[in-house]
Coordinates of C-alpha atoms in Angstrom, one line a residue:
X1 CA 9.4 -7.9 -16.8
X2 CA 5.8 -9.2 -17.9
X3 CA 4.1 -5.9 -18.5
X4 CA 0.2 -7.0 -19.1
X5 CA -3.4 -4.9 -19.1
X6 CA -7.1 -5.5 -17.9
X7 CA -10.2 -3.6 -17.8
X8 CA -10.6 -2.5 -21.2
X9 CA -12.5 0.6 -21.7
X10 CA -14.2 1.9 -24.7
X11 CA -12.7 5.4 -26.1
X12 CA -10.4 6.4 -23.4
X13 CA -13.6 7.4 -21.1
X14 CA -14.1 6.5 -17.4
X15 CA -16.5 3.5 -16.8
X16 CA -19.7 5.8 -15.4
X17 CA -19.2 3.9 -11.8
X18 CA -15.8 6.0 -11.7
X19 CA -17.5 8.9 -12.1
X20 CA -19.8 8.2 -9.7
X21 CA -17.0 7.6 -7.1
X22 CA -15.5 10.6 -8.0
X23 CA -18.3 13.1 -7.9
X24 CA -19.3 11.6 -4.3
X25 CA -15.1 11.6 -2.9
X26 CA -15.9 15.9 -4.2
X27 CA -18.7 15.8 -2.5
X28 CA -17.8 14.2 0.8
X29 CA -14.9 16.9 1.4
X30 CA -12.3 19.5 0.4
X31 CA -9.7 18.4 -1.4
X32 CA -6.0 18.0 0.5
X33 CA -5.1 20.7 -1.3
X34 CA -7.8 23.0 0.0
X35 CA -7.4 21.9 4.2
X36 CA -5.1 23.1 6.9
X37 CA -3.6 21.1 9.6
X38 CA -7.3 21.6 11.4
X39 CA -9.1 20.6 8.1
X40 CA -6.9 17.3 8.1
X41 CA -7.3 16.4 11.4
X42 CA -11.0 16.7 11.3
X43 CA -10.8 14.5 8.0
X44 CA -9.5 11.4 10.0
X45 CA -12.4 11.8 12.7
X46 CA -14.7 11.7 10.1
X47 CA -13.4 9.2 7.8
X48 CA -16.4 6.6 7.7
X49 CA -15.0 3.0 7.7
X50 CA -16.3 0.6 5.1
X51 CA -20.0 -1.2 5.5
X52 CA -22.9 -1.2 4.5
X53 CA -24.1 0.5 2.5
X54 CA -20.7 1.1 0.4
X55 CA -19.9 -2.7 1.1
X56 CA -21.0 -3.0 -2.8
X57 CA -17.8 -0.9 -4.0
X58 CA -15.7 -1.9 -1.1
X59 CA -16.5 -5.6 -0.4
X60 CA -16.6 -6.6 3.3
X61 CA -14.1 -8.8 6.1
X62 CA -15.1 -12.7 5.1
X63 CA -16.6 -13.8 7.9
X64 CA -14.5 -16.8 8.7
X65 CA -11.2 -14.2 9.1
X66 CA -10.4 -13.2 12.8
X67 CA -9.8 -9.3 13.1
X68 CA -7.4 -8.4 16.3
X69 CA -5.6 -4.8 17.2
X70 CA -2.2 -5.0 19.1
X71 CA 0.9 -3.4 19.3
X72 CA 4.3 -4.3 17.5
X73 CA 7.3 -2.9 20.3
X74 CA 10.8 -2.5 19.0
X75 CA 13.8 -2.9 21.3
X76 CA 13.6 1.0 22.6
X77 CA 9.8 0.1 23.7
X78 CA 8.6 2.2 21.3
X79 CA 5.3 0.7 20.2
X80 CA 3.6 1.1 16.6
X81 CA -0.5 -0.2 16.6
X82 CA -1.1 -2.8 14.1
X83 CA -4.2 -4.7 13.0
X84 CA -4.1 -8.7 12.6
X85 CA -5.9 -10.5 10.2
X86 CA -6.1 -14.4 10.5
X87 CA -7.5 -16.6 8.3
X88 CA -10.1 -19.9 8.9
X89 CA -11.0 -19.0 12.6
X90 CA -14.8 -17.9 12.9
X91 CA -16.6 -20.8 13.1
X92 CA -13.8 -23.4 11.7
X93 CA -11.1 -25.2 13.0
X94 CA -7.9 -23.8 14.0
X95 CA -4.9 -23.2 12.1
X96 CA -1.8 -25.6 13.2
X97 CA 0.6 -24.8 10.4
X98 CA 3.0 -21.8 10.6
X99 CA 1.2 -19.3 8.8
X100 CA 2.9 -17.1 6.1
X101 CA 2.6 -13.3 6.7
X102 CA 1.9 -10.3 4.8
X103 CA 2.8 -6.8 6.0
X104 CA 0.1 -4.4 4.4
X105 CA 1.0 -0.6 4.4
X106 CA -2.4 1.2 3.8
X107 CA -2.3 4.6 1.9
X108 CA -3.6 8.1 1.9
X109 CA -0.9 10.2 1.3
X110 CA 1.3 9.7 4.6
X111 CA -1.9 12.2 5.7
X112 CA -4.6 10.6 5.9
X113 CA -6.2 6.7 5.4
X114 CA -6.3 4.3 8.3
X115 CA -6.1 0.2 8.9
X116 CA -9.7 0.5 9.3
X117 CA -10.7 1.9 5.5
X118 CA -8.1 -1.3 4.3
X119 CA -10.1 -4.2 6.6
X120 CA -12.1 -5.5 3.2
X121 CA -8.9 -5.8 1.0
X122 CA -6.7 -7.0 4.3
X123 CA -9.5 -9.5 4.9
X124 CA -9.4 -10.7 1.6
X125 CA -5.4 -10.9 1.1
X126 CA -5.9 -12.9 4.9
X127 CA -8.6 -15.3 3.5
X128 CA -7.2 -15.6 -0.1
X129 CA -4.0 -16.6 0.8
X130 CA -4.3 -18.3 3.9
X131 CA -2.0 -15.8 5.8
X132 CA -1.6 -13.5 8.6
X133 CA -2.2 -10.0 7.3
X134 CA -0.9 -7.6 10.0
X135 CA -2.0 -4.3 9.0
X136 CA 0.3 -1.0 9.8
X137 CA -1.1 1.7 12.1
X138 CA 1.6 4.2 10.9
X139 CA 2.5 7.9 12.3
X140 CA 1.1 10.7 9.3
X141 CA 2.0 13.8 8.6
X142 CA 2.2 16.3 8.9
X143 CA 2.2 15.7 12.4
X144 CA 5.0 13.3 12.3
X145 CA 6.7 14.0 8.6
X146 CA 9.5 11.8 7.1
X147 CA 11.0 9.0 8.2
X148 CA 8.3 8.4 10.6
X149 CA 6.2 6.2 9.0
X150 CA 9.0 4.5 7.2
X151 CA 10.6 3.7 10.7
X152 CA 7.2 2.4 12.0
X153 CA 6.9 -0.1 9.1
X154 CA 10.6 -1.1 10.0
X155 CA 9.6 -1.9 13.9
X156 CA 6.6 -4.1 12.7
X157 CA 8.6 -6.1 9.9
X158 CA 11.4 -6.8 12.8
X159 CA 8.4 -7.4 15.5
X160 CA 6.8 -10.2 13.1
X161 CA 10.3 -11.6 12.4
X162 CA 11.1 -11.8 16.3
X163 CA 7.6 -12.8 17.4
X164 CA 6.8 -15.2 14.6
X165 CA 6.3 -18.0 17.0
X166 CA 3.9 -16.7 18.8
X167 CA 2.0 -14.9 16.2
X168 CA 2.3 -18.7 14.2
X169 CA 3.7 -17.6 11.6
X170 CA 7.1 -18.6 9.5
X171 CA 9.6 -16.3 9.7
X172 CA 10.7 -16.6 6.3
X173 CA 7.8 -16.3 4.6
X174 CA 7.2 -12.3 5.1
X175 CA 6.1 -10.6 2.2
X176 CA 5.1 -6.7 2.2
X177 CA 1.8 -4.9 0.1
X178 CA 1.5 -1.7 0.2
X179 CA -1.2 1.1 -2.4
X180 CA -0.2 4.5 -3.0
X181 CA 1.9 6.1 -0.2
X182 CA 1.9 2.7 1.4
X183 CA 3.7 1.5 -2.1
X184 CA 5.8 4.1 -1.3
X185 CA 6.3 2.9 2.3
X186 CA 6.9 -0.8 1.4
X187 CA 9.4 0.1 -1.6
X188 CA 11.2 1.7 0.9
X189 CA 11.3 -0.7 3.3
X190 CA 12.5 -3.6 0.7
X191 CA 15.5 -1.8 0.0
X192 CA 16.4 -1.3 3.2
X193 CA 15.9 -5.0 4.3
X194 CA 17.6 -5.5 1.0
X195 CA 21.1 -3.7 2.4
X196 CA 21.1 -5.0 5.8
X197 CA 20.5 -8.6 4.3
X198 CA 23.5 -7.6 2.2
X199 CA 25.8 -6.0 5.0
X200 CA 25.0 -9.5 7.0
X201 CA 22.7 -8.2 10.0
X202 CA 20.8 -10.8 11.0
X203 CA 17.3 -9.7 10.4
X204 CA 14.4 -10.1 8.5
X205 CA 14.0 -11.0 5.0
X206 CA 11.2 -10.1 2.6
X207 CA 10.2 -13.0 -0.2
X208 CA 7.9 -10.2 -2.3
X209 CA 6.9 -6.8 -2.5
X210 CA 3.5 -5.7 -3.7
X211 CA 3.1 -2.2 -4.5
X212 CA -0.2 -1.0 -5.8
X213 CA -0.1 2.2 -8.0
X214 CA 3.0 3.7 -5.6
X215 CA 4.2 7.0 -5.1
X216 CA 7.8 6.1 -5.9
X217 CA 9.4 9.4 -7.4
X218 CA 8.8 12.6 -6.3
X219 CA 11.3 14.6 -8.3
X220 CA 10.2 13.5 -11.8
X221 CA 7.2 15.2 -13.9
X222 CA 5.9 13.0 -16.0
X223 CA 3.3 12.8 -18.9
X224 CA 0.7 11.1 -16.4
X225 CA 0.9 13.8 -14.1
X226 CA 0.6 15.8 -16.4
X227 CA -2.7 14.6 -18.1
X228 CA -4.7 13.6 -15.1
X229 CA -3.7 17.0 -13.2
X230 CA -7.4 17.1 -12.7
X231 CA -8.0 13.6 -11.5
X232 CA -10.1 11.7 -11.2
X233 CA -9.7 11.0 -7.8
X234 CA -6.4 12.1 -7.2
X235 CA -5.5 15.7 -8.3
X236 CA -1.9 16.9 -8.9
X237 CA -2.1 19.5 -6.4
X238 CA -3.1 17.5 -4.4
X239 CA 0.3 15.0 -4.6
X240 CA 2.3 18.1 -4.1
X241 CA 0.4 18.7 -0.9
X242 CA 0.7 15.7 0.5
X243 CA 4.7 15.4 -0.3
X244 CA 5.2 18.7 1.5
X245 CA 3.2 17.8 4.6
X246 CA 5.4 14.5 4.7
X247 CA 8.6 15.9 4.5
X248 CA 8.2 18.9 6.8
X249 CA 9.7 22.0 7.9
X250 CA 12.6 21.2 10.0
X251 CA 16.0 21.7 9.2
X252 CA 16.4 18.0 9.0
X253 CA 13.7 17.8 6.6
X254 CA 14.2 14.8 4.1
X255 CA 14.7 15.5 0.4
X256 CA 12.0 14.9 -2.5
X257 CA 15.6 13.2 -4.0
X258 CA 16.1 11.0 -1.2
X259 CA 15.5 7.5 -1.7
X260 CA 13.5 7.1 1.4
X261 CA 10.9 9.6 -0.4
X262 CA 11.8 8.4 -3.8
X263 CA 12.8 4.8 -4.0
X264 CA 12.4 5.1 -7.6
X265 CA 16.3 6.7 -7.2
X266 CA 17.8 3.7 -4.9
X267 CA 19.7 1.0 -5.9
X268 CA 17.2 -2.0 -7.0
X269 CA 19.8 -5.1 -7.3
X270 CA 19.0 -7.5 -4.9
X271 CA 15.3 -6.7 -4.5
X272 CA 12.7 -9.3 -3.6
X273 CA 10.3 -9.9 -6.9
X274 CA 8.0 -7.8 -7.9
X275 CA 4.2 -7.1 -8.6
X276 CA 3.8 -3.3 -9.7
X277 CA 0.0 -2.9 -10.3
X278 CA -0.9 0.2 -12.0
X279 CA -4.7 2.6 -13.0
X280 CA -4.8 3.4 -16.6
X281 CA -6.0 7.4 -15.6
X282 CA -4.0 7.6 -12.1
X283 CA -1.1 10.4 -12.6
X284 CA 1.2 8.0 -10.7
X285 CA 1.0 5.2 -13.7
X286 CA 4.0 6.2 -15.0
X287 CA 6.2 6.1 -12.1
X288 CA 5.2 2.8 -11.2
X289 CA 5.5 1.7 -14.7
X290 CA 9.0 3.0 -15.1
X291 CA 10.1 1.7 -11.6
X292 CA 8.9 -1.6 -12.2
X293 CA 11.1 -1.6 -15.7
X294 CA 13.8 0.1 -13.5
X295 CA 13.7 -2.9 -11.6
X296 CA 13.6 -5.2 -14.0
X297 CA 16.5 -4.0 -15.9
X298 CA 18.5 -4.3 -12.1
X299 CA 17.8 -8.5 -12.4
X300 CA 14.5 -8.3 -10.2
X301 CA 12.1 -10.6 -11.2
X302 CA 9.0 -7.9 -12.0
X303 CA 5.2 -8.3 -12.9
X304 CA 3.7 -5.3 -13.8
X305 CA -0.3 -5.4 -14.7
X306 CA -1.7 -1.8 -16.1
X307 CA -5.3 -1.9 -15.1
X308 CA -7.1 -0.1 -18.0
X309 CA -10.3 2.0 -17.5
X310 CA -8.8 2.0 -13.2
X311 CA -8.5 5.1 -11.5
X312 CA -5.5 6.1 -8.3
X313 CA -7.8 4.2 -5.3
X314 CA -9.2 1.1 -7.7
X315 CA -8.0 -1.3 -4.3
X316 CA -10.6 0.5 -2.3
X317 CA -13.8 0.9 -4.1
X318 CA -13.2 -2.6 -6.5
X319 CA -16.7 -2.6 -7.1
X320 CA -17.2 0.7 -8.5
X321 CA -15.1 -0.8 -11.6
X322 CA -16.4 -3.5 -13.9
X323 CA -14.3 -6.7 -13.3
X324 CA -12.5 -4.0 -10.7
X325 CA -11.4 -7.8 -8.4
X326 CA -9.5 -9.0 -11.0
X327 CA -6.8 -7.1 -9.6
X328 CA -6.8 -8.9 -6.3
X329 CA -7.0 -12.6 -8.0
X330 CA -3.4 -11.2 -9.3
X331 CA -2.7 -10.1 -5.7
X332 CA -3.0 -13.7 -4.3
X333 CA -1.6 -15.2 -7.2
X334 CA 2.1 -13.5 -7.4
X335 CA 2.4 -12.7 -3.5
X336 CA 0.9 -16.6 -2.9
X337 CA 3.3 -17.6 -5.3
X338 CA 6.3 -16.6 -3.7
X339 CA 5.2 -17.1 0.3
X340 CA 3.9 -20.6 -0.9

């Protein structure tokens, strides 16, 4: 495992464009924490995607990148939205290779967050790499709690595998990204690619994962949790809120100690390699951290970058950091490295 840091920042305090973000996310709404099923619904309808004039902290969809909404339909007909993003189409020529395809699984939580609030870093990743970036419309919570979301990333993995020649991509160059509870999402879906690859079903087959500061063990307490309780950005309570809402009530409910809500416990041999990216002040650093050496102790071939100075969000609001990119030059290097 190559464990590496960026972003330094002087005396352990927040760059003051953090603390900007932060007092404006507390002033735009409640926390999680502090809403009821009402509250959260209401949050969605409000949520504001990215322009101007927060295209400075978020970036913005390069122009040349073709943006489409469709539908990924498993074998049941159960359909699952998803957002395409292709690269070198506005105003250039067309494509004629067989592109290679990344799978991005947005976060907020299971709860909240949408493919529209990700259409700057998807755009980018699309661009960048010179890939089809198809963009999950997932079922939240608590609405739909656990597996829900996990199954809907399944249906679109297998719908790009099965589809790949009309979408014009190659088949075995799929990759997955993921921030957050989207990290969660796409750790979860490696590993079960990962078995069925193993028990011989013919299927798909993942070349990397991506995971972003994810949400990858519920059960374990650790010292970051512990000392960014209060944020910034992300409060503790807050994790525990959303974690309750995904699981559920029913009798059924999943388990915080379940590997499909904590992948951190599954088996990792056999995983696809690895980029972990981590936020310095993020109370989920050190679950990612220790997953990614989990990982690499299991044979996986691991990168793991601690961004220093970065808060829990940094993909979204790049800007509001100093040199807050750099972390999606790493993006397109490791996942470009391994789709080719």
């Amino acid at each position: 495992m190559v464990l590496s840091v960026d972003w330094e920042c002087s005396g352990g305090r927040l760059p003051w464009r953090v603390r900007a973000v932060d007092l404006i996310s507390r002033w735009w709404g409640p926390p999680v924490s502090a809403m009821d099923v009402a509250g959260i619904v209401s949050a969605r309808e409000q949520a504001v995607p990215p322009g101007w004039p927060w295209s400075w902290v978020t970036g913005s969809v390069p122009s040349s990148v073709e943006v489409v909404d469709g539908c990924a339909e498993d074998a049941r007909g159960r359909r699952v939205g998803v957002r395409m993003y292709r690269p070198g189409l506005r105003g250039g020529p067309v494509r004629s290779e067989l592109l290679p395809v990344v799978v991005y699984v947005h976060g907020g939580g299971w709860v909240l967050g949408s493919v529209a609030a990700y259409d700057p870093l998807a755009g980018y990743l699309a661009e960048a790499l010179g890939a089809l970036v198809v963009s999950v419309d997932y079922r939240l919570a608590p609405q739909c709690p656990a597996p829900a979301a996990a199954l809907d990333c399944r249906t679109v993995v297998q719908w790009v595998w099965e589809q790949a020649g009309e979408l014009g991509v190659d088949p075995d160059r799929i990759g997955v990204c993921g921030d957050s509870a989207g990290g969660n999402l796409a750790a979860v879906l490696a590993q079960e690619l990962r078995d069925e690859a193993e028990a011989g079903v013919d299927g798909p087959r993942l070349r990397h994962q991506a995971l972003i500061y994810p949400a990858v063990d519920a059960e374990r307490l650790t010292p970051s949790k512990m000392a960014r309780a209060r944020g910034p950005i992300l409060l503790r309570e807050d994790l525990d809120t959303y974690l309750s809402h995904y699981l559920g009530v029913s009798e059924d409910a999943l388990s915080a100690h379940d590997p499909r809500i904590s992948p951190a416990l599954g088996r990792l041999e056999g995983l696809p390699p690895t980029l972990v990216q981590t936020a310095q002040f993020d109370p989920l650093r050190d679950e990612g951290e220790s997953y990614a050496a989990a990982m690499a102790r299991a044979g996986v071939p691991v990168v793991c970058t601690r961004y220093r100075g970065a808060v829990h969000g940094f993909a979204n609001f790049p800007g509001a950091v100093s040199g807050g990119f750099s972390h999606r030059v790493e993006l397109v290097r490791e996942i470009g490295r391994h789709l080719g």
